[in-house]
Short mmCIF file of C-alpha atoms and ligand atoms in Angstrom, two decimals:
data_model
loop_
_atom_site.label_atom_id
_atom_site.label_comp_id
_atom_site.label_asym_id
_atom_site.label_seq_id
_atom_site.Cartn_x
_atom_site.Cartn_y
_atom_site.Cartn_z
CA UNK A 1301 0.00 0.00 0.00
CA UNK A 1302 0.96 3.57 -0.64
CA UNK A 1303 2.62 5.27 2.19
CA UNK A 1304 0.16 8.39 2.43
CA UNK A 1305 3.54 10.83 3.12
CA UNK A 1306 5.47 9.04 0.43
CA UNK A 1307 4.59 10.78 -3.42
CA UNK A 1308 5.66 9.03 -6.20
CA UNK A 1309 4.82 12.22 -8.03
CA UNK A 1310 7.26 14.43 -6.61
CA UNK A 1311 5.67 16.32 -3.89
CA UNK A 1312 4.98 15.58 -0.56
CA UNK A 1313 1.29 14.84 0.14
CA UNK A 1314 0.47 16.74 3.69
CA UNK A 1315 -0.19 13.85 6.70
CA UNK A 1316 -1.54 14.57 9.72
CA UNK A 1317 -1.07 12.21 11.75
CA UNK A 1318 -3.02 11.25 14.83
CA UNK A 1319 -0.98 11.72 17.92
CA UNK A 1320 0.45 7.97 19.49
CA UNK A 1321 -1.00 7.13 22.30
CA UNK A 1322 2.28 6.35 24.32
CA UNK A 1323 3.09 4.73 27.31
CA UNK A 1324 3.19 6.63 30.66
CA UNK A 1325 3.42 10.09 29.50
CA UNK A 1326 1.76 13.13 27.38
CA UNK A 1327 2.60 13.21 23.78
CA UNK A 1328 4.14 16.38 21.92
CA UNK A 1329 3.71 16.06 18.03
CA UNK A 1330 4.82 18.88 15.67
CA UNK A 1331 5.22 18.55 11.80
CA UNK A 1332 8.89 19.17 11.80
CA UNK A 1333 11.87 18.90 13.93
CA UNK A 1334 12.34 22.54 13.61
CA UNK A 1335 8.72 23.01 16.08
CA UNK A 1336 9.53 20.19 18.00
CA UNK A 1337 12.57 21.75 19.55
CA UNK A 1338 10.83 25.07 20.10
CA UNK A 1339 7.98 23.22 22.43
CA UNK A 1340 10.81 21.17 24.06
CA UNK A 1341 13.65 24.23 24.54
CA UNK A 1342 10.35 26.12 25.46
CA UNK A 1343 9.55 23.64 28.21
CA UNK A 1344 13.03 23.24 29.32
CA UNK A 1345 13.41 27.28 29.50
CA UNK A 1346 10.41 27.49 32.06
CA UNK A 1347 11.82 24.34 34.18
CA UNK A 1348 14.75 25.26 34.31
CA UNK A 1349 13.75 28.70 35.26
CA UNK A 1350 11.14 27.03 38.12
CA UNK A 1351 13.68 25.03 39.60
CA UNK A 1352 16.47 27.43 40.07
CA UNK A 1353 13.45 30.05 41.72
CA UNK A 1354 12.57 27.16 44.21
CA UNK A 1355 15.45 24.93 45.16
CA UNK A 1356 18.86 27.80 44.03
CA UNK A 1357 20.00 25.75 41.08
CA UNK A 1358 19.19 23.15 38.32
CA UNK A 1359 21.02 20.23 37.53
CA UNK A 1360 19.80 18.48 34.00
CA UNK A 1361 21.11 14.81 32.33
CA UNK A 1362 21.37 15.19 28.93
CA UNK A 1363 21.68 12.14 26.37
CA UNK A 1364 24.55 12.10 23.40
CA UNK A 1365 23.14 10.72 19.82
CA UNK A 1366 22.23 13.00 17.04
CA UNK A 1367 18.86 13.54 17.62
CA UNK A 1368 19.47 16.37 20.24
CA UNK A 1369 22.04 17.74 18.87
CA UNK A 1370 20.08 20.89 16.62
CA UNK A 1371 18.59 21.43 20.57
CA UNK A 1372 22.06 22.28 22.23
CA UNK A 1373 22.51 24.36 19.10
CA UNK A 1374 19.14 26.26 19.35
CA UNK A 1375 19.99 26.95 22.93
CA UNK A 1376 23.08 28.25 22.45
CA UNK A 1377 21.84 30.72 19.11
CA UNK A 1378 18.61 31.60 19.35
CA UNK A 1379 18.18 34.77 21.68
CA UNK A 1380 14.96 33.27 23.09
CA UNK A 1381 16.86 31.33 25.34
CA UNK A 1382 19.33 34.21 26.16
CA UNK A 1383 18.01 33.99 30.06
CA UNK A 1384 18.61 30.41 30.47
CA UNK A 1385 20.05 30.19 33.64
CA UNK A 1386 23.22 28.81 32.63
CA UNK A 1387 25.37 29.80 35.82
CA UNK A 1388 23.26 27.72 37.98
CA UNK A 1389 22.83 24.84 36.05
CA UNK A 1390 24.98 21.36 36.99
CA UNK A 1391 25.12 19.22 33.50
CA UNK A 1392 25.09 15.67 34.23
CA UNK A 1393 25.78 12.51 31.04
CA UNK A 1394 22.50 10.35 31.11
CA UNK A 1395 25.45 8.37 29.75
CA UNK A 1396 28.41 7.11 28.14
CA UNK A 1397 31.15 5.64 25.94
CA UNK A 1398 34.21 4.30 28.02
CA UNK A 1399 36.04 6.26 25.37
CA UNK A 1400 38.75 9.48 25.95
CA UNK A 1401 36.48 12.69 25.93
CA UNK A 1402 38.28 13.34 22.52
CA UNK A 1403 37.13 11.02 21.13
CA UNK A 1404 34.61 11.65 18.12
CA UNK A 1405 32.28 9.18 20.25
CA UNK A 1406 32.27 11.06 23.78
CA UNK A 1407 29.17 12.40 24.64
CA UNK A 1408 30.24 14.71 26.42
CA UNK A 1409 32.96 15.90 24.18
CA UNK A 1410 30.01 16.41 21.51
CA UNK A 1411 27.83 17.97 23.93
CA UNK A 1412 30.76 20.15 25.25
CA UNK A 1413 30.96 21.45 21.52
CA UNK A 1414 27.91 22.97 22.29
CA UNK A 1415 27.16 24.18 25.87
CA UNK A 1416 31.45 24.29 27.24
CA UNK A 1417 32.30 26.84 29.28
CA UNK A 1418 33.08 29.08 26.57
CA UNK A 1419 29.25 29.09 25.32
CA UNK A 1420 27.02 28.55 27.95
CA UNK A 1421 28.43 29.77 31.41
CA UNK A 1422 28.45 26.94 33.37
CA UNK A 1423 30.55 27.30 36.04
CA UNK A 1424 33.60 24.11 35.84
CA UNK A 1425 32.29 22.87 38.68
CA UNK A 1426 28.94 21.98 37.38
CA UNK A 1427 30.25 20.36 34.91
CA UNK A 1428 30.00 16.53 35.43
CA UNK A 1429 31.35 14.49 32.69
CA UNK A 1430 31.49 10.21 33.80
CA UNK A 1431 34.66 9.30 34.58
CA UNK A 1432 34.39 6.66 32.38
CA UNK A 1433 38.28 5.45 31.80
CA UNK A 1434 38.40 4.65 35.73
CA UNK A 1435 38.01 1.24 37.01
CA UNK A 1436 35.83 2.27 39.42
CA UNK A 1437 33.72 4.43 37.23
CA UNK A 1438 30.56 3.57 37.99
CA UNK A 1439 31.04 4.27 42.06
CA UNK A 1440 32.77 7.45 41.48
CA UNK A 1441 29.62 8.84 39.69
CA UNK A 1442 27.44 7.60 42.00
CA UNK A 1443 28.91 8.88 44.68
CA UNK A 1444 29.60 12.72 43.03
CA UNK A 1445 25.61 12.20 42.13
CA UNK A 1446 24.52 11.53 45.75
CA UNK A 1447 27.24 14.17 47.11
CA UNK A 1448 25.56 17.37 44.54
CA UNK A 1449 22.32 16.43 45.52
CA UNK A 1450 22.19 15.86 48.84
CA UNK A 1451 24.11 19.02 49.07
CA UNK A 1452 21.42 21.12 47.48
CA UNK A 1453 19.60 23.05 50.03
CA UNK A 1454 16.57 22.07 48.54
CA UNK A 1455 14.94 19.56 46.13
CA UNK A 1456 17.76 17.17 46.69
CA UNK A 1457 18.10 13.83 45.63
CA UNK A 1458 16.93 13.86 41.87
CA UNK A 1459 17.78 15.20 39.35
CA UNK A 1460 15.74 18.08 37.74
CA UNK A 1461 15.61 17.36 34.28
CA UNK A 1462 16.21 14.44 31.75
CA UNK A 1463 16.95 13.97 27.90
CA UNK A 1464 16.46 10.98 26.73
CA UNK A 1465 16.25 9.63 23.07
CA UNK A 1466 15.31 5.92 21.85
CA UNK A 1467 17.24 4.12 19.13
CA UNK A 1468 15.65 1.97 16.84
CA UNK A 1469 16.04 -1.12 19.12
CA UNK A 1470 14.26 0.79 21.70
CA UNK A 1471 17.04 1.37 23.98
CA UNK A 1472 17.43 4.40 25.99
CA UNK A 1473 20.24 6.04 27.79
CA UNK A 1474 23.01 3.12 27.09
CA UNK A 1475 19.87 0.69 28.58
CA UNK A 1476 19.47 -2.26 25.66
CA UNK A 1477 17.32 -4.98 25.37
CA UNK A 1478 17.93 -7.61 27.47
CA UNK A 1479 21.53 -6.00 28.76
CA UNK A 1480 22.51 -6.35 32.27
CA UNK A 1481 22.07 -2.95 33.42
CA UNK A 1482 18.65 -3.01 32.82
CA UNK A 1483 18.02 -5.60 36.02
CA UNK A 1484 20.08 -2.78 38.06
CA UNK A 1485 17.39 -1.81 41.30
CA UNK A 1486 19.83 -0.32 43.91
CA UNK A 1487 22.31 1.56 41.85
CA UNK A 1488 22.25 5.07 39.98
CA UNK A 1489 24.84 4.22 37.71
CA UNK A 1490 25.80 1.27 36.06
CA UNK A 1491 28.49 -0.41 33.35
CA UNK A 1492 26.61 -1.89 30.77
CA UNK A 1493 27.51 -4.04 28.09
CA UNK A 1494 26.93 -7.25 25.79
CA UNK A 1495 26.06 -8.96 22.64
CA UNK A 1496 22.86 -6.11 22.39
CA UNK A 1497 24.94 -2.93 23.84
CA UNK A 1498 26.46 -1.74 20.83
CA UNK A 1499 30.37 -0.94 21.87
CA UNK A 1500 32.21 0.21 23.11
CA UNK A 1501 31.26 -0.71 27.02
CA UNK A 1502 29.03 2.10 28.19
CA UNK A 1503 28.16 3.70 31.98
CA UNK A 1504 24.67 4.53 32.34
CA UNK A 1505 21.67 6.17 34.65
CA UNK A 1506 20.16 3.11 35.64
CA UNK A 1507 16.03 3.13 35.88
CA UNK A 1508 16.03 4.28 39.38
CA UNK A 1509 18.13 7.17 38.74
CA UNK A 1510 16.01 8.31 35.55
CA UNK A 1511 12.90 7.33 37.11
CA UNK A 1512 13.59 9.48 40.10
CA UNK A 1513 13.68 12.63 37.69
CA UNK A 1514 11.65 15.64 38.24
CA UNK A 1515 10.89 16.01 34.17
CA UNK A 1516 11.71 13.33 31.66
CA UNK A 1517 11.64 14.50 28.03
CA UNK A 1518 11.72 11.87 25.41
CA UNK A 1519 12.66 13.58 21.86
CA UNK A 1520 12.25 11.06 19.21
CA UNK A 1521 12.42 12.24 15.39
CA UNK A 1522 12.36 11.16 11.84
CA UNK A 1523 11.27 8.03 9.93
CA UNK A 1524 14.06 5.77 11.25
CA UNK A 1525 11.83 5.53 14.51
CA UNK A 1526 8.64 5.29 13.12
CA UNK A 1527 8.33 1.63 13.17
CA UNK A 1528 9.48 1.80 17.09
CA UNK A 1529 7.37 3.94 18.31
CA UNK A 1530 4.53 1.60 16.33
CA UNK A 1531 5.66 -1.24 18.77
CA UNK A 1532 6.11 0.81 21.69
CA UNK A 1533 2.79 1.99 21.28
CA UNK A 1534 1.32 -1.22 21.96
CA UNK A 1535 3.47 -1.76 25.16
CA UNK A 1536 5.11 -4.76 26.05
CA UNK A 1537 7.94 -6.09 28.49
CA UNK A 1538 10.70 -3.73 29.41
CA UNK A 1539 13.74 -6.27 28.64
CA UNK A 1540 12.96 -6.01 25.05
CA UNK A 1541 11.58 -2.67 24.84
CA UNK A 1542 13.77 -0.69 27.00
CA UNK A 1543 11.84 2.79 26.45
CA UNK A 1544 9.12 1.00 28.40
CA UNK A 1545 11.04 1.20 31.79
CA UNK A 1546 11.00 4.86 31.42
CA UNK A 1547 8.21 5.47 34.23
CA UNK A 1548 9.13 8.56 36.65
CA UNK A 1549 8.08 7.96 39.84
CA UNK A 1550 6.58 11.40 41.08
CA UNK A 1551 7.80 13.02 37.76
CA UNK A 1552 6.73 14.01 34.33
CA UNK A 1553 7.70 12.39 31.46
CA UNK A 1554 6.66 14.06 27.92
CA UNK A 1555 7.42 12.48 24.31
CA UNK A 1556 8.29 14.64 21.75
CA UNK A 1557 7.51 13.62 18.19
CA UNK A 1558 7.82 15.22 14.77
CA UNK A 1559 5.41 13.82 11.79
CA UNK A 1560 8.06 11.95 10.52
CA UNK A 1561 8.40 9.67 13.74
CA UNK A 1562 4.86 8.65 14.04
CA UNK A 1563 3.02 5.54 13.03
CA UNK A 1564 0.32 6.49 10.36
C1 6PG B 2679 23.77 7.66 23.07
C2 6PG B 2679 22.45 7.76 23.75
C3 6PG B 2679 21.37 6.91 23.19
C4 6PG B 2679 20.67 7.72 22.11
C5 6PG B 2679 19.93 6.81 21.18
C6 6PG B 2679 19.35 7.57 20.00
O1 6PG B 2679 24.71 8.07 23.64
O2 6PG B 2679 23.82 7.19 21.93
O3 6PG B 2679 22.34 8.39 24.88
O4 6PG B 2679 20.47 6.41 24.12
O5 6PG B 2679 19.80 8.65 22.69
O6 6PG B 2679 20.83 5.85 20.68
O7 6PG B 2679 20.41 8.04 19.22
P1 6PG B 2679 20.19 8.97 17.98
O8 6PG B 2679 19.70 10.26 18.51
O9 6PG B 2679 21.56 9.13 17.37
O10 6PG B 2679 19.22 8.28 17.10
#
């Protein structure tokens, strides 16, 4: 069958498509990733904004991948964001490569590209790459996690804000199907890896970590995750759908779709 946004006749039929119902969380759907990141920057503006007016500061997890890339750029560019409160924001890795942070595959090194010090204002110390070439990675974050927030005067222990995207196996964060870190219930940070983790070894948030979040924002674009989001849709067990774990406890979570992503 014809694919309704597919035109064999060289244009691009318009599809609306109906918004996916998904699991555990209200739905965003724009037409293109342009509009997504302006409801998503918009919502992360106001948050951030919120959190910094009631608890003093804001500390967010952000994901590596390309899909948020164009977001750190918007942030960074567009003065509509000019009064982001950069200088009391902490900027955690929702996680990682155990690769150098030169390396082309460092998260943070990509992210850093974007929001370093020389952009964004964050003060050094909030920055909080893993330490991901220790042995002892995983204990060190934890433990710089638990000493930040317990710290905070208020709000402590979770984290204020999350970015998350999905691959097309429906991991999220470095959590893949059927990986060991996904059976993780009494850590915040985990090593994960395995014949599904694609390598190198990663460190991740584990579920209780994420879960624990204040605001969870999934961003999902483009045709590539169409057919995931189809079987997401229709739920199913975590271990092969990792996306599905993603259920904050006290917390929002909020997809956000463009056209392209959604079933039709
Ligand atoms: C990473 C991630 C990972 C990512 C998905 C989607 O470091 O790769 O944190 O969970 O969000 O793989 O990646 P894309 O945005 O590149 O599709």
């Amino acid at each position: 069958m014809t694919d309704p946004g597919d035109s064999a006749i060289g244009f691009e039929l318009e599809f609306e498509p109906r918004v996916p119902d998904l699991p555990g969380g209200q739905v965003v759907v724009r037409r293109d990733v342009e509009d997504v990141l302006t409801v998503l920057a918009g919502d992360l503006l106001v948050h951030a904004n919120n959190c910094v007016r009631a608890f003093g500061d804001f500390h967010m997890a952000l994901s590596g991948g390309s899909t948020p890339l164009p977001l750190y750029a918007r942030l960074m560019t567009d003065p509509l964001y000019r009064s982001f409160p950069w200088r009391r924001t902490h900027l955690w890795m929702v996680d990682e490569r155990r690769v150098a942070e030169d390396d082309e595959r460092s998260n943070y090194g990509q992210i850093m590209g974007y929001l370093g010090i020389e952009h964004s204002d964050i003060p050094e110390g909030n920055l909080h790459p893993m330490p991901v070439l220790a042995d002892d990675a995983e204990d060190r974050y934890q433990r710089e996690l638990e000493q930040a927030l317990a710290w905070r005067e208020r709000g402590h222990d979770r984290l204020d804000f999350v970015l998350l995207g999905m691959g097309a196996d429906a991991h999220t964060a470095s959590l893949f199907p059927y990986s060991p870190a996904l059976e993780v219930g009494d850590r915040l940070v985990a090593v994960n890896e395995g014949p599904s983790v694609t390598p190198p070894p990663r460190l991740t948030l584990t579920y209780p970590m994420l879960n624990a979040a204040r605001f969870v924002a999934l961003l999902v674009t483009g045709a590539g995750k169409r057919e995931t989001i189809a079987r997401v849709r229709s739920g199913g067990d975590p271990r092969e759908l990792p996306v599905l774990g993603i259920e904050p406890v006290q917390g929002t979570l909020k997809w956000f779709l463009d056209h392209a992503a959604c079933p039709r």
